[in-house]
PDB file of C-alpha atoms in Angstrom:
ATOM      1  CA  UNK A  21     130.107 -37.437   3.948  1.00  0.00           C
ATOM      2  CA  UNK A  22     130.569 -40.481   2.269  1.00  0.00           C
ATOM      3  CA  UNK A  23     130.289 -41.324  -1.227  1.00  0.00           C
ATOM      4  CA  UNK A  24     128.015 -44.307   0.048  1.00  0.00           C
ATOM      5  CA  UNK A  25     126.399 -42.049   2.076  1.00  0.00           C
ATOM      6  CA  UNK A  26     125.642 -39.340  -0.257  1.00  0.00           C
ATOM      7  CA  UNK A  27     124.327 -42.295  -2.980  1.00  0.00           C
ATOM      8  CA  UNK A  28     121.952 -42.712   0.019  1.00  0.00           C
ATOM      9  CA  UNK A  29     120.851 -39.864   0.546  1.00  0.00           C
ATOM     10  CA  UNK A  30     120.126 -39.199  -3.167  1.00  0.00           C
ATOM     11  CA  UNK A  31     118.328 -42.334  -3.419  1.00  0.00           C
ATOM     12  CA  UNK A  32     115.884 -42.217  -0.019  1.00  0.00           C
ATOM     13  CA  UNK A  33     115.485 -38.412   0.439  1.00  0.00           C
ATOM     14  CA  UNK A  34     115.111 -37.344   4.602  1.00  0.00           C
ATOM     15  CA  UNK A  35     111.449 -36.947   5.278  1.00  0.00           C
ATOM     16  CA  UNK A  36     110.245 -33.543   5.380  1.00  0.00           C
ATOM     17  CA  UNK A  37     110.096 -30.793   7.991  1.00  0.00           C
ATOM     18  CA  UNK A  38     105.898 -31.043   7.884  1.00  0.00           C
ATOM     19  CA  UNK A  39     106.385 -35.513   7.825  1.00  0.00           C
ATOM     20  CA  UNK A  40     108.324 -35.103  11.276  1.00  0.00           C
ATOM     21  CA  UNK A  41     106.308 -32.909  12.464  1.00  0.00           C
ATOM     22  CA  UNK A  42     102.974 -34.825  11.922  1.00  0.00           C
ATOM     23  CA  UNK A  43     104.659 -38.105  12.941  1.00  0.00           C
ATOM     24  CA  UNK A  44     105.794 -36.181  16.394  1.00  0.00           C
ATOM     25  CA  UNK A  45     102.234 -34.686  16.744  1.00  0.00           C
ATOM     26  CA  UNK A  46     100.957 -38.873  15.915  1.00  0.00           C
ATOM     27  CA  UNK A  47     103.171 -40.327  18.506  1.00  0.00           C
ATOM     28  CA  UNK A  48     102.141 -37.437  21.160  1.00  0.00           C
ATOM     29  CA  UNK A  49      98.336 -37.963  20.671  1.00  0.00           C
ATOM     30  CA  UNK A  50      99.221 -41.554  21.636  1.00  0.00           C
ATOM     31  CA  UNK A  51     101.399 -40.907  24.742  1.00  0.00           C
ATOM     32  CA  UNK A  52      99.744 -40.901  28.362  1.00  0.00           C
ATOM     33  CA  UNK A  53     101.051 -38.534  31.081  1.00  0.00           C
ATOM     34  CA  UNK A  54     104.386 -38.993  32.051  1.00  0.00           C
ATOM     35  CA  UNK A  55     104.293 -42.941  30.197  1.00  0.00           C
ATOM     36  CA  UNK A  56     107.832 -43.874  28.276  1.00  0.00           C
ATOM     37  CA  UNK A  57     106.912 -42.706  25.359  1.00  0.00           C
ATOM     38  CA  UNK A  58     106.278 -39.051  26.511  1.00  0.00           C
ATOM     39  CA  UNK A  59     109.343 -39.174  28.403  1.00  0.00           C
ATOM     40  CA  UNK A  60     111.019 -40.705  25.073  1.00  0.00           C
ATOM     41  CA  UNK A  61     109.110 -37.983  22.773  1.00  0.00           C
ATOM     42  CA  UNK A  62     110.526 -35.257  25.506  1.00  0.00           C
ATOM     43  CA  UNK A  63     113.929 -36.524  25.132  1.00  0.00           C
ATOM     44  CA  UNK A  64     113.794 -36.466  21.204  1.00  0.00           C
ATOM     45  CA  UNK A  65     112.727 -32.628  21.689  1.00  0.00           C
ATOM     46  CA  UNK A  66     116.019 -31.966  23.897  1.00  0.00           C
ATOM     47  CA  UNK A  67     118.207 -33.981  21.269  1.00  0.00           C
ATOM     48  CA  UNK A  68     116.635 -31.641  18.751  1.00  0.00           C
ATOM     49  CA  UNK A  69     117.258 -28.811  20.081  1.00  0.00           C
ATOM     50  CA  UNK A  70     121.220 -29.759  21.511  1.00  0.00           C
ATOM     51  CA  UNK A  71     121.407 -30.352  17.278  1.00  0.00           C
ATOM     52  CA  UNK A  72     120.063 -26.826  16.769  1.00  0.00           C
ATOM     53  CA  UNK A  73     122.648 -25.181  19.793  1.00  0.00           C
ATOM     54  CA  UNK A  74     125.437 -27.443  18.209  1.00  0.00           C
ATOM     55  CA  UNK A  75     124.439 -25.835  14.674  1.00  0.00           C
ATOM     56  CA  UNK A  76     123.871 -22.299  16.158  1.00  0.00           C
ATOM     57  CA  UNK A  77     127.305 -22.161  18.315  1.00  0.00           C
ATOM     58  CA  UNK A  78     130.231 -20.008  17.454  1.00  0.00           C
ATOM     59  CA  UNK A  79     133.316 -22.494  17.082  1.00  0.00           C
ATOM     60  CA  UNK A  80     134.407 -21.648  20.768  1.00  0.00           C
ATOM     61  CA  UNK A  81     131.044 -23.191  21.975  1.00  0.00           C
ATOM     62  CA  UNK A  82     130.919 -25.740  20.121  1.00  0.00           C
ATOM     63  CA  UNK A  83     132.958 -28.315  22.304  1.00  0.00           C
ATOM     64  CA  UNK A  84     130.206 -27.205  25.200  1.00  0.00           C
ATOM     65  CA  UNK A  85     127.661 -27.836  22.843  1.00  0.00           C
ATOM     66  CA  UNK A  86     128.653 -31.011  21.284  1.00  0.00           C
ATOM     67  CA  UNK A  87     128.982 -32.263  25.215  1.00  0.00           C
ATOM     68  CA  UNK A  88     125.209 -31.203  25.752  1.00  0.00           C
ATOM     69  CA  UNK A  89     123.966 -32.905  22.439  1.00  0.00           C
ATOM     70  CA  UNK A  90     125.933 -36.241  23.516  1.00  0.00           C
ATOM     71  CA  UNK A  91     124.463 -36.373  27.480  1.00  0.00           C
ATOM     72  CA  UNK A  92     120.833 -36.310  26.302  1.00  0.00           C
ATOM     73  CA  UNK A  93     121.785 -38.520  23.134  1.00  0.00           C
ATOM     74  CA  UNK A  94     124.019 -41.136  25.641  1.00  0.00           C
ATOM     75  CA  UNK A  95     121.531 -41.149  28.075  1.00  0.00           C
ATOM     76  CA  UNK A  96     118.427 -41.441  25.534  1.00  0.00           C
ATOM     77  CA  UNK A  97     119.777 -44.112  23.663  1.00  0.00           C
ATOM     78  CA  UNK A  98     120.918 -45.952  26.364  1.00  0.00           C
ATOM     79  CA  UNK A  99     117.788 -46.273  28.083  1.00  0.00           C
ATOM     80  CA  UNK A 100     116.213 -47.202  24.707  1.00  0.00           C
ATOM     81  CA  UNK A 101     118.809 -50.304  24.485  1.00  0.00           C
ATOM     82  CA  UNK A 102     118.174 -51.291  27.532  1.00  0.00           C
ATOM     83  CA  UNK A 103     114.589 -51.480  27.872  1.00  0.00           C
ATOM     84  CA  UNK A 104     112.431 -50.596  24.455  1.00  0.00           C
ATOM     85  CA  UNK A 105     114.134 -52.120  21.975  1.00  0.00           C
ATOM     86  CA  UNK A 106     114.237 -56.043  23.934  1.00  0.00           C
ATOM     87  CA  UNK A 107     110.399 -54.935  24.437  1.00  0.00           C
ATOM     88  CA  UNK A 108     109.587 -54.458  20.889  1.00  0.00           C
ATOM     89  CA  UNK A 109     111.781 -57.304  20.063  1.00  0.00           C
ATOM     90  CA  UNK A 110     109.373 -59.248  22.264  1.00  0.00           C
ATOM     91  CA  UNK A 111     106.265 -57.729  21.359  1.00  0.00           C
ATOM     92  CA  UNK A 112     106.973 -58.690  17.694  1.00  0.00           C
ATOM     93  CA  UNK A 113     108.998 -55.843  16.242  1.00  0.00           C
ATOM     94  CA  UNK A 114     112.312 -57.751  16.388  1.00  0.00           C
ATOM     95  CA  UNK A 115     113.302 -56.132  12.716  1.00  0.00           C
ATOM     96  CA  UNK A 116     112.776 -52.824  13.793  1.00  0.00           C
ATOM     97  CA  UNK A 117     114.763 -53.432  17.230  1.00  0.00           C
ATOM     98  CA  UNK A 118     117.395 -54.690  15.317  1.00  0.00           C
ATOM     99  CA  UNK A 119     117.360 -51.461  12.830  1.00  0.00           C
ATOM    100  CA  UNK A 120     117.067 -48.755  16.211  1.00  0.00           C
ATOM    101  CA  UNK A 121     120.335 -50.930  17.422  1.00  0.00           C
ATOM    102  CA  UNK A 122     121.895 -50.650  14.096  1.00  0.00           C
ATOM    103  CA  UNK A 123     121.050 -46.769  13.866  1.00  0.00           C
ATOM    104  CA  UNK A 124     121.942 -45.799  17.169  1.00  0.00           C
ATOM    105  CA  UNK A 125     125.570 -47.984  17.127  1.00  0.00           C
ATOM    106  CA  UNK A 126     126.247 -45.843  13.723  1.00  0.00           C
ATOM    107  CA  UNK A 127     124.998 -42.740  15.373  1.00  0.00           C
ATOM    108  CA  UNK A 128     127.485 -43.377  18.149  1.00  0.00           C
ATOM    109  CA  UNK A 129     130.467 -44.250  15.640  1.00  0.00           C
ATOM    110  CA  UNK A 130     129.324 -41.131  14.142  1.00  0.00           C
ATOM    111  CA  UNK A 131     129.544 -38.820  17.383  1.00  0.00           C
ATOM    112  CA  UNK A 132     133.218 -40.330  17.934  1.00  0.00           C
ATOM    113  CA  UNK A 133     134.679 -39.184  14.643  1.00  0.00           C
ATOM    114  CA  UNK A 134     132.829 -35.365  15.391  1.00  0.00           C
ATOM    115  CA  UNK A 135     135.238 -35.548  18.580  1.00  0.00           C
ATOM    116  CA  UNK A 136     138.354 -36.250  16.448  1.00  0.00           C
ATOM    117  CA  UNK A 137     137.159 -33.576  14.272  1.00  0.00           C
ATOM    118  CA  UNK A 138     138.807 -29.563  15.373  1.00  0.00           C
ATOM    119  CA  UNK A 139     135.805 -27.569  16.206  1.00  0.00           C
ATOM    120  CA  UNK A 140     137.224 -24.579  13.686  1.00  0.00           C
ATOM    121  CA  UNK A 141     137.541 -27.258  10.856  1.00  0.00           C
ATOM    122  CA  UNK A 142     134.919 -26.994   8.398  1.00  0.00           C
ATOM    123  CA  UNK A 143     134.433 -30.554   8.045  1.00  0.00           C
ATOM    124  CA  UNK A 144     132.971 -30.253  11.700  1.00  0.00           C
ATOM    125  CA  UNK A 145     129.728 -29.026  10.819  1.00  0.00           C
ATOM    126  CA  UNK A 146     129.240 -31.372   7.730  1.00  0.00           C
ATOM    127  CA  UNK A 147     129.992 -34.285  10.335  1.00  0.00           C
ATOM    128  CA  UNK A 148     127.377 -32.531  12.452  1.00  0.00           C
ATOM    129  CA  UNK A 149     124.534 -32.441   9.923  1.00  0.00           C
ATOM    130  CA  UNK A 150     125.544 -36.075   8.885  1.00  0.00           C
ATOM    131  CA  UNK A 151     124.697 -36.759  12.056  1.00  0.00           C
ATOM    132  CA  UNK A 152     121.835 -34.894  12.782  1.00  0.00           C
ATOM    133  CA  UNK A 153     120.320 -36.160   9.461  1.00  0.00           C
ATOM    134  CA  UNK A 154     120.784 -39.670  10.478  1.00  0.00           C
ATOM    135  CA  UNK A 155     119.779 -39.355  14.073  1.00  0.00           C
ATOM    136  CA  UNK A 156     116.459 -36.938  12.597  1.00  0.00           C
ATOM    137  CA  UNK A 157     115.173 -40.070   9.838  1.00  0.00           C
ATOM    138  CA  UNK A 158     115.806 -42.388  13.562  1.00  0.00           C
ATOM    139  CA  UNK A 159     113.518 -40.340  15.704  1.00  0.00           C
ATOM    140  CA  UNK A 160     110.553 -40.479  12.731  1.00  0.00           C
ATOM    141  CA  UNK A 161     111.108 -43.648  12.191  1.00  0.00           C
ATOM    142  CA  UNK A 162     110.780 -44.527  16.042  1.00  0.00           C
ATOM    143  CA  UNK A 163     107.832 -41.963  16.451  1.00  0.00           C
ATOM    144  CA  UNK A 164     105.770 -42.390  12.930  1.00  0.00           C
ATOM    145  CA  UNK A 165     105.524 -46.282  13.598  1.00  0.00           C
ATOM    146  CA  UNK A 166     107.946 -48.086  16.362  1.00  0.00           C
ATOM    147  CA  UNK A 167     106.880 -46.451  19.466  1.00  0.00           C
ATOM    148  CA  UNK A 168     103.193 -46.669  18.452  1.00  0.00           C
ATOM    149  CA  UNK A 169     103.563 -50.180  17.716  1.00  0.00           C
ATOM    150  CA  UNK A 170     105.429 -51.151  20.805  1.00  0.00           C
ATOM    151  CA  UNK A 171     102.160 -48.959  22.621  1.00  0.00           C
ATOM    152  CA  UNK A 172      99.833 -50.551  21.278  1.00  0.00           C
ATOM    153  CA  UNK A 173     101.359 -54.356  21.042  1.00  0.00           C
ATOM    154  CA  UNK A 174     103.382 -54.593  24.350  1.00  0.00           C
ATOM    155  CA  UNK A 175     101.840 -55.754  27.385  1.00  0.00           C
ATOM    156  CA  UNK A 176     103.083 -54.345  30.376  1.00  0.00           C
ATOM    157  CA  UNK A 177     103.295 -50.257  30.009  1.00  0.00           C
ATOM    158  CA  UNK A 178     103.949 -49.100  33.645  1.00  0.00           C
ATOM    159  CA  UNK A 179     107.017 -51.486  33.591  1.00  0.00           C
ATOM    160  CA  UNK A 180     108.538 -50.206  30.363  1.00  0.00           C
ATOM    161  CA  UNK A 181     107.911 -46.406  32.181  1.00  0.00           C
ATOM    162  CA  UNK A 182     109.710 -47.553  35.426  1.00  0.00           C
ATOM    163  CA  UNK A 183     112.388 -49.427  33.523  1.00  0.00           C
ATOM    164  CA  UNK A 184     112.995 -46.563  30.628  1.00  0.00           C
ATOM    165  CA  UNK A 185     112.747 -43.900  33.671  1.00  0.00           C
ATOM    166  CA  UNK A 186     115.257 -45.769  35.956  1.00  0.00           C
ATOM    167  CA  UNK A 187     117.504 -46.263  33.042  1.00  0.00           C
ATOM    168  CA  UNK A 188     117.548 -42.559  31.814  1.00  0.00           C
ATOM    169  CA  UNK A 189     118.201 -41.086  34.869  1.00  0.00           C
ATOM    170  CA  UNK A 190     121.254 -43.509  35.746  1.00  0.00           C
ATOM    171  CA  UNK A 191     122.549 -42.165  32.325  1.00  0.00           C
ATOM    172  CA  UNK A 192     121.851 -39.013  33.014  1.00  0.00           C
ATOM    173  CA  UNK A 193     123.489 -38.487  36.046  1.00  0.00           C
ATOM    174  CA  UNK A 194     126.493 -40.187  35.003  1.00  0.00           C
TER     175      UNK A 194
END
């Protein structure tokens, strides 16, 4: 980590275990069946939890794991580019679409340098909770106030499902 980063960190302190929580529990009270942003909310629970295999693998498993973590990520943010963020841009959010692009291109640098990284090197898993800190503070940010915003504000829902769906799954496969 950074000395910028760390100067960061010290300065705006992650949210809390219980603030991610309550912001995940917001965004799912808000979510239809099977709309975008319960897909989106289901994807943020896989990326979570390829984060905790990545942080729970032996250093053997952890090139598997990394290559889980960056599917669901790939295919996640992806679909996000493509289809929320230009929505929230157009529904008025066009800071916070700007910030999500911003996050998710550093997140991306971020997962490039973890591949350059030897899986037995220490400095893997301090790369891996950089990450994982960065990506975490995205995901409440998107769930405690973007996503709800773009719900409420945007005016054509079943597109954004079809589009964010069709998007995903083209990732996904890939």
């Amino acid at each position: 980590m950074s000395i910028i980063d760390k100067a960061l960190g010290a300065i705006t302190p992650p949210e809390s275990d219980e603030k991610r929580a309550e912001a995940t529990q917001k965004a799912r009270a808000a979510a239809g069946s099977g709309d975008w942003l319960s897909l989106a909310l289901d994807h943020h629970d896989e990326i979570r939890a390829a984060f905790d295999g990545c942080r729970a693998a032996s250093v053997a498993e952890r090139p598997a794991a990394m290559k889980r973590l960056a599917l669901i990520m790939n295919a996640h943010v992806l679909a996000e580019e493509v289809v929320l963020y230009p929505a929230m841009a157009k529904a008025g959010g066009k800071g916070h679409a700007n910030m999500a692009y911003t996050e998710q291109v550093a997140a991306k640098m971020q997962m490039a340098e973890l591949e350059r990284i030897a899986p037995s090197d220490e400095g893997w898993m301090e790369k891996l909770e950089h990450i994982r800190g960065a990506v975490l503070h995205h995901i409440f940010e998107e769930e405690s106030s973007w996503f709800l915003e773009l719900k409420e504000q945007y005016d054509d829902q079943p597109a954004l499902t079809a589009r964010y769906t069709e998007e995903f799954e083209r990732y996904r496969r890939s």
